[in-house]
């Protein structure tokens, strides 16, 4: 729960520090500008709020790791919901409005997470998780999108080290294998999720795992 808060706070702080010009730069998400990614974060925050007030008595069907589905191909931005996100982002027109909305809804999502009972069962995407597992799953979401946010912003602060480490751990469990110790957490996440191509040297170090990568999570 604490790591969710730290990761989410760091990501929102990074967005708050962006210049207006930064919003028009590409992000690490294929087909999305930074403004599109920030709009997606607003939607994510809404999802967190909705899920935490959707209790159920059903047995959990997923946990923090199995929450994620692995797709065969990388998102291109052409999915109807992705395309809607781009249109919504453009409708804000002024970056300060996007910043305000993220701070407003994002702060509420953070407060709701802090008040949530980790053992509460909640429903989302036709699945059931404990609130604790749901929030742990979102550490991965916040961390990867923080890397997306700063992909072309070299002066922007990155995600917390503990968030990178936890996300690497979850990605390794999804992959069913560990990344080489020579890989930094950031390199493991970028290569492992297809955000960056592995170098020839990295492919050699990955060995058999290279054939299973990248993992496109959704």
PDB file of N, CA, C and O in Angstrom, residues 46-121:
ATOM      1  N   UNK A  46      -9.409   7.310 -12.264  1.00  0.00           N
ATOM      2  CA  UNK A  46     -10.845   7.054 -12.162  1.00  0.00           C
ATOM      3  C   UNK A  46     -11.114   5.568 -11.949  1.00  0.00           C
ATOM      4  O   UNK A  46     -11.984   5.187 -11.152  1.00  0.00           O
ATOM      5  N   UNK A  47     -10.368   4.718 -12.656  1.00  0.00           N
ATOM      6  CA  UNK A  47     -10.535   3.271 -12.498  1.00  0.00           C
ATOM      7  C   UNK A  47     -10.220   2.833 -11.074  1.00  0.00           C
ATOM      8  O   UNK A  47     -10.894   1.957 -10.517  1.00  0.00           O
ATOM      9  N   UNK A  48      -9.169   3.408 -10.497  1.00  0.00           N
ATOM     10  CA  UNK A  48      -8.818   3.075  -9.110  1.00  0.00           C
ATOM     11  C   UNK A  48      -9.966   3.449  -8.175  1.00  0.00           C
ATOM     12  O   UNK A  48     -10.374   2.653  -7.310  1.00  0.00           O
ATOM     13  N   UNK A  49     -10.502   4.647  -8.346  1.00  0.00           N
ATOM     14  CA  UNK A  49     -11.620   5.077  -7.497  1.00  0.00           C
ATOM     15  C   UNK A  49     -12.832   4.173  -7.660  1.00  0.00           C
ATOM     16  O   UNK A  49     -13.453   3.766  -6.666  1.00  0.00           O
ATOM     17  N   UNK A  50     -13.158   3.827  -8.896  1.00  0.00           N
ATOM     18  CA  UNK A  50     -14.321   2.978  -9.159  1.00  0.00           C
ATOM     19  C   UNK A  50     -14.123   1.590  -8.546  1.00  0.00           C
ATOM     20  O   UNK A  50     -15.014   1.036  -7.893  1.00  0.00           O
ATOM     21  N   UNK A  51     -12.941   1.026  -8.760  1.00  0.00           N
ATOM     22  CA  UNK A  51     -12.689  -0.330  -8.279  1.00  0.00           C
ATOM     23  C   UNK A  51     -12.731  -0.407  -6.761  1.00  0.00           C
ATOM     24  O   UNK A  51     -13.291  -1.355  -6.192  1.00  0.00           O
ATOM     25  N   UNK A  52     -12.166   0.572  -6.082  1.00  0.00           N
ATOM     26  CA  UNK A  52     -12.111   0.530  -4.623  1.00  0.00           C
ATOM     27  C   UNK A  52     -13.477   0.702  -3.970  1.00  0.00           C
ATOM     28  O   UNK A  52     -13.632   0.409  -2.780  1.00  0.00           O
ATOM     29  N   UNK A  53     -14.462   1.171  -4.727  1.00  0.00           N
ATOM     30  CA  UNK A  53     -15.824   1.253  -4.181  1.00  0.00           C
ATOM     31  C   UNK A  53     -16.744   0.266  -4.893  1.00  0.00           C
ATOM     32  O   UNK A  53     -17.951   0.477  -4.981  1.00  0.00           O
ATOM     33  N   UNK A  54     -16.158  -0.824  -5.379  1.00  0.00           N
ATOM     34  CA  UNK A  54     -16.936  -1.897  -6.007  1.00  0.00           C
ATOM     35  C   UNK A  54     -16.640  -3.199  -5.271  1.00  0.00           C
ATOM     36  O   UNK A  54     -15.969  -4.102  -5.787  1.00  0.00           O
ATOM     37  N   UNK A  55     -17.107  -3.318  -4.020  1.00  0.00           N
ATOM     38  CA  UNK A  55     -16.824  -4.525  -3.235  1.00  0.00           C
ATOM     39  C   UNK A  55     -17.633  -5.722  -3.729  1.00  0.00           C
ATOM     40  O   UNK A  55     -18.677  -5.576  -4.375  1.00  0.00           O
ATOM     41  N   UNK A  56     -17.135  -6.894  -3.431  1.00  0.00           N
ATOM     42  CA  UNK A  56     -17.823  -8.130  -3.787  1.00  0.00           C
ATOM     43  C   UNK A  56     -17.501  -9.190  -2.751  1.00  0.00           C
ATOM     44  O   UNK A  56     -16.450  -9.130  -2.094  1.00  0.00           O
ATOM     45  N   UNK A  57     -18.389 -10.156  -2.608  1.00  0.00           N
ATOM     46  CA  UNK A  57     -18.147 -11.265  -1.695  1.00  0.00           C
ATOM     47  C   UNK A  57     -17.589 -12.481  -2.429  1.00  0.00           C
ATOM     48  O   UNK A  57     -17.308 -13.509  -1.799  1.00  0.00           O
ATOM     49  N   UNK A  58     -17.420 -12.361  -3.750  1.00  0.00           N
ATOM     50  CA  UNK A  58     -16.914 -13.486  -4.535  1.00  0.00           C
ATOM     51  C   UNK A  58     -15.452 -13.769  -4.202  1.00  0.00           C
ATOM     52  O   UNK A  58     -14.728 -12.901  -3.708  1.00  0.00           O
ATOM     53  N   UNK A  59     -15.034 -14.997  -4.466  1.00  0.00           N
ATOM     54  CA  UNK A  59     -13.647 -15.385  -4.231  1.00  0.00           C
ATOM     55  C   UNK A  59     -12.727 -14.710  -5.250  1.00  0.00           C
ATOM     56  O   UNK A  59     -13.115 -14.531  -6.416  1.00  0.00           O
ATOM     57  N   UNK A  60     -11.512 -14.337  -4.841  1.00  0.00           N
ATOM     58  CA  UNK A  60     -10.565 -13.730  -5.792  1.00  0.00           C
ATOM     59  C   UNK A  60     -10.261 -14.666  -6.959  1.00  0.00           C
ATOM     60  O   UNK A  60     -10.104 -15.874  -6.783  1.00  0.00           O
ATOM     61  N   UNK A  61     -10.195 -14.094  -8.139  1.00  0.00           N
ATOM     62  CA  UNK A  61      -9.842 -14.848  -9.340  1.00  0.00           C
ATOM     63  C   UNK A  61      -8.461 -14.485  -9.854  1.00  0.00           C
ATOM     64  O   UNK A  61      -7.906 -15.184 -10.702  1.00  0.00           O
ATOM     65  N   UNK A  62      -7.901 -13.379  -9.359  1.00  0.00           N
ATOM     66  CA  UNK A  62      -6.578 -12.921  -9.786  1.00  0.00           C
ATOM     67  C   UNK A  62      -5.838 -12.333  -8.585  1.00  0.00           C
ATOM     68  O   UNK A  62      -6.446 -11.991  -7.575  1.00  0.00           O
ATOM     69  N   UNK A  63      -4.512 -12.205  -8.759  1.00  0.00           N
ATOM     70  CA  UNK A  63      -3.716 -11.505  -7.759  1.00  0.00           C
ATOM     71  C   UNK A  63      -2.930 -10.401  -8.454  1.00  0.00           C
ATOM     72  O   UNK A  63      -3.188 -10.088  -9.622  1.00  0.00           O
ATOM     73  N   UNK A  64      -1.938  -9.827  -7.776  1.00  0.00           N
ATOM     74  CA  UNK A  64      -1.217  -8.675  -8.326  1.00  0.00           C
ATOM     75  C   UNK A  64      -0.465  -9.016  -9.602  1.00  0.00           C
ATOM     76  O   UNK A  64      -0.258  -8.139 -10.449  1.00  0.00           O
ATOM     77  N   UNK A  65      -0.064 -10.268  -9.757  1.00  0.00           N
ATOM     78  CA  UNK A  65       0.686 -10.678 -10.949  1.00  0.00           C
ATOM     79  C   UNK A  65      -0.250 -11.179 -12.039  1.00  0.00           C
ATOM     80  O   UNK A  65      -0.145 -10.776 -13.203  1.00  0.00           O
ATOM     81  N   UNK A  66      -1.194 -12.040 -11.693  1.00  0.00           N
ATOM     82  CA  UNK A  66      -2.097 -12.603 -12.709  1.00  0.00           C
ATOM     83  C   UNK A  66      -3.155 -11.595 -13.170  1.00  0.00           C
ATOM     84  O   UNK A  66      -3.901 -11.884 -14.104  1.00  0.00           O
ATOM     85  N   UNK A  67      -3.209 -10.445 -12.513  1.00  0.00           N
ATOM     86  CA  UNK A  67      -4.082  -9.357 -12.985  1.00  0.00           C
ATOM     87  C   UNK A  67      -3.758  -8.985 -14.423  1.00  0.00           C
ATOM     88  O   UNK A  67      -4.632  -8.612 -15.198  1.00  0.00           O
ATOM     89  N   UNK A  68      -2.466  -9.113 -14.786  1.00  0.00           N
ATOM     90  CA  UNK A  68      -2.015  -8.662 -16.097  1.00  0.00           C
ATOM     91  C   UNK A  68      -2.143  -9.757 -17.151  1.00  0.00           C
ATOM     92  O   UNK A  68      -1.733 -10.896 -16.938  1.00  0.00           O
ATOM     93  N   UNK A  69      -2.738  -9.393 -18.282  1.00  0.00           N
ATOM     94  CA  UNK A  69      -2.783 -10.278 -19.438  1.00  0.00           C
ATOM     95  C   UNK A  69      -1.612  -9.942 -20.342  1.00  0.00           C
ATOM     96  O   UNK A  69      -1.202  -8.784 -20.444  1.00  0.00           O
ATOM     97  N   UNK A  70      -1.089 -10.941 -21.021  1.00  0.00           N
ATOM     98  CA  UNK A  70       0.014 -10.741 -21.961  1.00  0.00           C
ATOM     99  C   UNK A  70      -0.522 -10.821 -23.379  1.00  0.00           C
ATOM    100  O   UNK A  70      -1.094 -11.835 -23.782  1.00  0.00           O
ATOM    101  N   UNK A  71      -0.373  -9.725 -24.119  1.00  0.00           N
ATOM    102  CA  UNK A  71      -0.852  -9.665 -25.499  1.00  0.00           C
ATOM    103  C   UNK A  71       0.246 -10.113 -26.461  1.00  0.00           C
ATOM    104  O   UNK A  71       1.432 -10.078 -26.136  1.00  0.00           O
ATOM    105  N   UNK A  72      -0.175 -10.517 -27.652  1.00  0.00           N
ATOM    106  CA  UNK A  72       0.781 -11.008 -28.645  1.00  0.00           C
ATOM    107  C   UNK A  72       1.494  -9.879 -29.368  1.00  0.00           C
ATOM    108  O   UNK A  72       2.596 -10.062 -29.881  1.00  0.00           O
ATOM    109  N   UNK A  73       0.858  -8.720 -29.430  1.00  0.00           N
ATOM    110  CA  UNK A  73       1.441  -7.602 -30.179  1.00  0.00           C
ATOM    111  C   UNK A  73       1.413  -6.328 -29.339  1.00  0.00           C
ATOM    112  O   UNK A  73       0.606  -6.181 -28.413  1.00  0.00           O
ATOM    113  N   UNK A  74       2.280  -5.407 -29.690  1.00  0.00           N
ATOM    114  CA  UNK A  74       2.360  -4.130 -28.995  1.00  0.00           C
ATOM    115  C   UNK A  74       1.192  -3.234 -29.392  1.00  0.00           C
ATOM    116  O   UNK A  74       0.817  -3.185 -30.562  1.00  0.00           O
ATOM    117  N   UNK A  75       0.593  -2.523 -28.434  1.00  0.00           N
ATOM    118  CA  UNK A  75      -0.469  -1.574 -28.782  1.00  0.00           C
ATOM    119  C   UNK A  75       0.056  -0.531 -29.770  1.00  0.00           C
ATOM    120  O   UNK A  75       1.198  -0.071 -29.669  1.00  0.00           O
ATOM    121  N   UNK A  76      -0.775  -0.162 -30.717  1.00  0.00           N
ATOM    122  CA  UNK A  76      -0.365   0.800 -31.736  1.00  0.00           C
ATOM    123  C   UNK A  76      -1.015   2.162 -31.544  1.00  0.00           C
ATOM    124  O   UNK A  76      -0.669   3.117 -32.229  1.00  0.00           O
ATOM    125  N   UNK A  77      -1.995   2.218 -30.637  1.00  0.00           N
ATOM    126  CA  UNK A  77      -2.746   3.455 -30.465  1.00  0.00           C
ATOM    127  C   UNK A  77      -4.015   3.487 -31.297  1.00  0.00           C
ATOM    128  O   UNK A  77      -4.795   4.431 -31.223  1.00  0.00           O
ATOM    129  N   UNK A  78      -4.246   2.417 -32.094  1.00  0.00           N
ATOM    130  CA  UNK A  78      -5.417   2.376 -32.964  1.00  0.00           C
ATOM    131  C   UNK A  78      -6.640   1.764 -32.297  1.00  0.00           C
ATOM    132  O   UNK A  78      -7.747   1.823 -32.853  1.00  0.00           O
ATOM    133  N   UNK A  79      -6.460   1.150 -31.131  1.00  0.00           N
ATOM    134  CA  UNK A  79      -7.594   0.601 -30.395  1.00  0.00           C
ATOM    135  C   UNK A  79      -8.604   1.727 -30.125  1.00  0.00           C
ATOM    136  O   UNK A  79      -8.203   2.871 -29.855  1.00  0.00           O
ATOM    137  N   UNK A  80      -9.925   1.446 -30.215  1.00  0.00           N
ATOM    138  CA  UNK A  80     -10.921   2.511 -30.021  1.00  0.00           C
ATOM    139  C   UNK A  80     -10.757   3.287 -28.717  1.00  0.00           C
ATOM    140  O   UNK A  80     -10.893   4.513 -28.705  1.00  0.00           O
ATOM    141  N   UNK A  81     -10.451   2.586 -27.615  1.00  0.00           N
ATOM    142  CA  UNK A  81     -10.282   3.293 -26.352  1.00  0.00           C
ATOM    143  C   UNK A  81      -9.026   4.139 -26.371  1.00  0.00           C
ATOM    144  O   UNK A  81      -9.015   5.269 -25.864  1.00  0.00           O
ATOM    145  N   UNK A  82      -7.961   3.617 -26.975  1.00  0.00           N
ATOM    146  CA  UNK A  82      -6.724   4.403 -27.089  1.00  0.00           C
ATOM    147  C   UNK A  82      -6.957   5.639 -27.941  1.00  0.00           C
ATOM    148  O   UNK A  82      -6.462   6.727 -27.634  1.00  0.00           O
ATOM    149  N   UNK A  83      -7.708   5.450 -29.029  1.00  0.00           N
ATOM    150  CA  UNK A  83      -7.998   6.580 -29.913  1.00  0.00           C
ATOM    151  C   UNK A  83      -8.853   7.624 -29.199  1.00  0.00           C
ATOM    152  O   UNK A  83      -8.672   8.834 -29.387  1.00  0.00           O
ATOM    153  N   UNK A  84      -9.781   7.157 -28.358  1.00  0.00           N
ATOM    154  CA  UNK A  84     -10.607   8.081 -27.581  1.00  0.00           C
ATOM    155  C   UNK A  84      -9.745   8.881 -26.613  1.00  0.00           C
ATOM    156  O   UNK A  84      -9.954  10.083 -26.430  1.00  0.00           O
ATOM    157  N   UNK A  85      -8.753   8.232 -26.020  1.00  0.00           N
ATOM    158  CA  UNK A  85      -7.852   8.919 -25.097  1.00  0.00           C
ATOM    159  C   UNK A  85      -7.138  10.069 -25.798  1.00  0.00           C
ATOM    160  O   UNK A  85      -6.994  11.157 -25.233  1.00  0.00           O
ATOM    161  N   UNK A  86      -6.709   9.841 -27.032  1.00  0.00           N
ATOM    162  CA  UNK A  86      -6.024  10.887 -27.796  1.00  0.00           C
ATOM    163  C   UNK A  86      -6.962  12.069 -28.044  1.00  0.00           C
ATOM    164  O   UNK A  86      -6.567  13.233 -27.920  1.00  0.00           O
ATOM    165  N   UNK A  87      -8.212  11.769 -28.394  1.00  0.00           N
ATOM    166  CA  UNK A  87      -9.172  12.844 -28.646  1.00  0.00           C
ATOM    167  C   UNK A  87      -9.489  13.611 -27.367  1.00  0.00           C
ATOM    168  O   UNK A  87      -9.623  14.844 -27.375  1.00  0.00           O
ATOM    169  N   UNK A  88      -9.612  12.896 -26.266  1.00  0.00           N
ATOM    170  CA  UNK A  88      -9.871  13.561 -24.984  1.00  0.00           C
ATOM    171  C   UNK A  88      -8.708  14.464 -24.592  1.00  0.00           C
ATOM    172  O   UNK A  88      -8.911  15.597 -24.137  1.00  0.00           O
ATOM    173  N   UNK A  89      -7.503  13.967 -24.797  1.00  0.00           N
ATOM    174  CA  UNK A  89      -6.320  14.762 -24.448  1.00  0.00           C
ATOM    175  C   UNK A  89      -6.280  16.050 -25.257  1.00  0.00           C
ATOM    176  O   UNK A  89      -5.964  17.125 -24.724  1.00  0.00           O
ATOM    177  N   UNK A  90      -6.592  15.956 -26.546  1.00  0.00           N
ATOM    178  CA  UNK A  90      -6.578  17.138 -27.409  1.00  0.00           C
ATOM    179  C   UNK A  90      -7.650  18.139 -26.979  1.00  0.00           C
ATOM    180  O   UNK A  90      -7.461  19.354 -27.126  1.00  0.00           O
ATOM    181  N   UNK A  91      -8.757  17.635 -26.437  1.00  0.00           N
ATOM    182  CA  UNK A  91      -9.858  18.515 -26.050  1.00  0.00           C
ATOM    183  C   UNK A  91      -9.495  19.418 -24.871  1.00  0.00           C
ATOM    184  O   UNK A  91     -10.096  20.473 -24.681  1.00  0.00           O
ATOM    185  N   UNK A  92      -8.500  19.022 -24.084  1.00  0.00           N
ATOM    186  CA  UNK A  92      -8.101  19.867 -22.962  1.00  0.00           C
ATOM    187  C   UNK A  92      -7.467  21.173 -23.447  1.00  0.00           C
ATOM    188  O   UNK A  92      -7.528  22.185 -22.767  1.00  0.00           O
ATOM    189  N   UNK A  93      -6.829  21.136 -24.610  1.00  0.00           N
ATOM    190  CA  UNK A  93      -6.206  22.296 -25.252  1.00  0.00           C
ATOM    191  C   UNK A  93      -5.049  22.890 -24.448  1.00  0.00           C
ATOM    192  O   UNK A  93      -3.972  23.103 -24.970  1.00  0.00           O
ATOM    193  N   UNK A  94      -5.256  23.175 -23.180  1.00  0.00           N
ATOM    194  CA  UNK A  94      -4.196  23.774 -22.358  1.00  0.00           C
ATOM    195  C   UNK A  94      -3.646  22.741 -21.376  1.00  0.00           C
ATOM    196  O   UNK A  94      -4.413  22.135 -20.620  1.00  0.00           O
ATOM    197  N   UNK A  95      -2.332  22.530 -21.364  1.00  0.00           N
ATOM    198  CA  UNK A  95      -1.745  21.552 -20.454  1.00  0.00           C
ATOM    199  C   UNK A  95      -2.114  21.759 -18.985  1.00  0.00           C
ATOM    200  O   UNK A  95      -2.246  20.795 -18.231  1.00  0.00           O
ATOM    201  N   UNK A  96      -2.299  23.003 -18.583  1.00  0.00           N
ATOM    202  CA  UNK A  96      -2.610  23.263 -17.174  1.00  0.00           C
ATOM    203  C   UNK A  96      -3.932  22.614 -16.771  1.00  0.00           C
ATOM    204  O   UNK A  96      -4.122  22.233 -15.604  1.00  0.00           O
ATOM    205  N   UNK A  97      -4.860  22.478 -17.722  1.00  0.00           N
ATOM    206  CA  UNK A  97      -6.137  21.838 -17.412  1.00  0.00           C
ATOM    207  C   UNK A  97      -5.953  20.340 -17.178  1.00  0.00           C
ATOM    208  O   UNK A  97      -6.578  19.753 -16.284  1.00  0.00           O
ATOM    209  N   UNK A  98      -5.082  19.719 -17.969  1.00  0.00           N
ATOM    210  CA  UNK A  98      -4.774  18.312 -17.759  1.00  0.00           C
ATOM    211  C   UNK A  98      -4.071  18.122 -16.420  1.00  0.00           C
ATOM    212  O   UNK A  98      -4.362  17.180 -15.669  1.00  0.00           O
ATOM    213  N   UNK A  99      -3.134  19.009 -16.115  1.00  0.00           N
ATOM    214  CA  UNK A  99      -2.436  18.934 -14.831  1.00  0.00           C
ATOM    215  C   UNK A  99      -3.433  19.039 -13.678  1.00  0.00           C
ATOM    216  O   UNK A  99      -3.364  18.281 -12.700  1.00  0.00           O
ATOM    217  N   UNK A 100      -4.349  19.987 -13.795  1.00  0.00           N
ATOM    218  CA  UNK A 100      -5.336  20.187 -12.732  1.00  0.00           C
ATOM    219  C   UNK A 100      -6.201  18.951 -12.552  1.00  0.00           C
ATOM    220  O   UNK A 100      -6.450  18.507 -11.425  1.00  0.00           O
ATOM    221  N   UNK A 101      -6.681  18.388 -13.652  1.00  0.00           N
ATOM    222  CA  UNK A 101      -7.570  17.232 -13.569  1.00  0.00           C
ATOM    223  C   UNK A 101      -6.846  16.032 -12.971  1.00  0.00           C
ATOM    224  O   UNK A 101      -7.387  15.304 -12.135  1.00  0.00           O
ATOM    225  N   UNK A 102      -5.587  15.818 -13.387  1.00  0.00           N
ATOM    226  CA  UNK A 102      -4.834  14.701 -12.829  1.00  0.00           C
ATOM    227  C   UNK A 102      -4.593  14.911 -11.338  1.00  0.00           C
ATOM    228  O   UNK A 102      -4.713  13.963 -10.542  1.00  0.00           O
ATOM    229  N   UNK A 103      -4.245  16.124 -10.946  1.00  0.00           N
ATOM    230  CA  UNK A 103      -4.014  16.389  -9.536  1.00  0.00           C
ATOM    231  C   UNK A 103      -5.292  16.189  -8.723  1.00  0.00           C
ATOM    232  O   UNK A 103      -5.260  15.608  -7.635  1.00  0.00           O
ATOM    233  N   UNK A 104      -6.418  16.624  -9.269  1.00  0.00           N
ATOM    234  CA  UNK A 104      -7.702  16.537  -8.577  1.00  0.00           C
ATOM    235  C   UNK A 104      -8.133  15.075  -8.409  1.00  0.00           C
ATOM    236  O   UNK A 104      -8.339  14.592  -7.289  1.00  0.00           O
ATOM    237  N   UNK A 105      -8.256  14.351  -9.524  1.00  0.00           N
ATOM    238  CA  UNK A 105      -8.716  12.964  -9.477  1.00  0.00           C
ATOM    239  C   UNK A 105      -7.626  12.057  -8.901  1.00  0.00           C
ATOM    240  O   UNK A 105      -7.907  11.121  -8.151  1.00  0.00           O
ATOM    241  N   UNK A 106      -6.378  12.361  -9.264  1.00  0.00           N
ATOM    242  CA  UNK A 106      -5.276  11.537  -8.785  1.00  0.00           C
ATOM    243  C   UNK A 106      -5.097  11.608  -7.278  1.00  0.00           C
ATOM    244  O   UNK A 106      -4.809  10.598  -6.623  1.00  0.00           O
ATOM    245  N   UNK A 107      -5.266  12.790  -6.714  1.00  0.00           N
ATOM    246  CA  UNK A 107      -5.169  12.931  -5.262  1.00  0.00           C
ATOM    247  C   UNK A 107      -6.272  12.144  -4.565  1.00  0.00           C
ATOM    248  O   UNK A 107      -6.046  11.495  -3.539  1.00  0.00           O
ATOM    249  N   UNK A 108      -7.468  12.187  -5.145  1.00  0.00           N
ATOM    250  CA  UNK A 108      -8.585  11.432  -4.577  1.00  0.00           C
ATOM    251  C   UNK A 108      -8.314   9.934  -4.633  1.00  0.00           C
ATOM    252  O   UNK A 108      -8.591   9.202  -3.672  1.00  0.00           O
ATOM    253  N   UNK A 109      -7.750   9.465  -5.748  1.00  0.00           N
ATOM    254  CA  UNK A 109      -7.421   8.042  -5.868  1.00  0.00           C
ATOM    255  C   UNK A 109      -6.366   7.646  -4.828  1.00  0.00           C
ATOM    256  O   UNK A 109      -6.440   6.564  -4.233  1.00  0.00           O
ATOM    257  N   UNK A 110      -5.401   8.528  -4.620  1.00  0.00           N
ATOM    258  CA  UNK A 110      -4.382   8.254  -3.613  1.00  0.00           C
ATOM    259  C   UNK A 110      -4.966   8.165  -2.212  1.00  0.00           C
ATOM    260  O   UNK A 110      -4.591   7.287  -1.421  1.00  0.00           O
ATOM    261  N   UNK A 111      -5.888   9.068  -1.890  1.00  0.00           N
ATOM    262  CA  UNK A 111      -6.523   9.043  -0.567  1.00  0.00           C
ATOM    263  C   UNK A 111      -7.366   7.779  -0.397  1.00  0.00           C
ATOM    264  O   UNK A 111      -7.344   7.148   0.665  1.00  0.00           O
ATOM    265  N   UNK A 112      -8.096   7.413  -1.443  1.00  0.00           N
ATOM    266  CA  UNK A 112      -8.930   6.209  -1.382  1.00  0.00           C
ATOM    267  C   UNK A 112      -8.072   4.965  -1.170  1.00  0.00           C
ATOM    268  O   UNK A 112      -8.445   4.069  -0.399  1.00  0.00           O
ATOM    269  N   UNK A 113      -6.924   4.913  -1.832  1.00  0.00           N
ATOM    270  CA  UNK A 113      -6.026   3.775  -1.665  1.00  0.00           C
ATOM    271  C   UNK A 113      -5.506   3.702  -0.237  1.00  0.00           C
ATOM    272  O   UNK A 113      -5.389   2.613   0.345  1.00  0.00           O
ATOM    273  N   UNK A 114      -5.197   4.859   0.347  1.00  0.00           N
ATOM    274  CA  UNK A 114      -4.694   4.882   1.705  1.00  0.00           C
ATOM    275  C   UNK A 114      -5.725   4.447   2.731  1.00  0.00           C
ATOM    276  O   UNK A 114      -5.371   3.939   3.804  1.00  0.00           O
ATOM    277  N   UNK A 115      -7.003   4.631   2.423  1.00  0.00           N
ATOM    278  CA  UNK A 115      -8.082   4.270   3.336  1.00  0.00           C
ATOM    279  C   UNK A 115      -8.592   2.851   3.123  1.00  0.00           C
ATOM    280  O   UNK A 115      -9.339   2.323   3.956  1.00  0.00           O
ATOM    281  N   UNK A 116      -8.203   2.226   2.034  1.00  0.00           N
ATOM    282  CA  UNK A 116      -8.749   0.914   1.669  1.00  0.00           C
ATOM    283  C   UNK A 116      -8.266  -0.191   2.599  1.00  0.00           C
ATOM    284  O   UNK A 116      -7.115  -0.194   3.045  1.00  0.00           O
ATOM    285  N   UNK A 117      -9.139  -1.130   2.878  1.00  0.00           N
ATOM    286  CA  UNK A 117      -8.792  -2.341   3.624  1.00  0.00           C
ATOM    287  C   UNK A 117      -8.110  -3.296   2.640  1.00  0.00           C
ATOM    288  O   UNK A 117      -8.731  -3.705   1.656  1.00  0.00           O
ATOM    289  N   UNK A 118      -6.856  -3.648   2.862  1.00  0.00           N
ATOM    290  CA  UNK A 118      -6.143  -4.510   1.911  1.00  0.00           C
ATOM    291  C   UNK A 118      -6.840  -5.846   1.661  1.00  0.00           C
ATOM    292  O   UNK A 118      -6.689  -6.437   0.589  1.00  0.00           O
ATOM    293  N   UNK A 119      -7.610  -6.319   2.638  1.00  0.00           N
ATOM    294  CA  UNK A 119      -8.278  -7.610   2.480  1.00  0.00           C
ATOM    295  C   UNK A 119      -9.633  -7.528   1.799  1.00  0.00           C
ATOM    296  O   UNK A 119     -10.245  -8.565   1.488  1.00  0.00           O
ATOM    297  N   UNK A 120     -10.127  -6.312   1.549  1.00  0.00           N
ATOM    298  CA  UNK A 120     -11.421  -6.145   0.884  1.00  0.00           C
ATOM    299  C   UNK A 120     -11.373  -6.721  -0.517  1.00  0.00           C
ATOM    300  O   UNK A 120     -10.425  -6.494  -1.266  1.00  0.00           O
ATOM    301  N   UNK A 121     -12.385  -7.493  -0.899  1.00  0.00           N
ATOM    302  CA  UNK A 121     -12.450  -8.025  -2.249  1.00  0.00           C
ATOM    303  C   UNK A 121     -13.172  -7.016  -3.143  1.00  0.00           C
ATOM    304  O   UNK A 121     -14.239  -6.514  -2.790  1.00  0.00           O
TER     305      UNK A 121
END
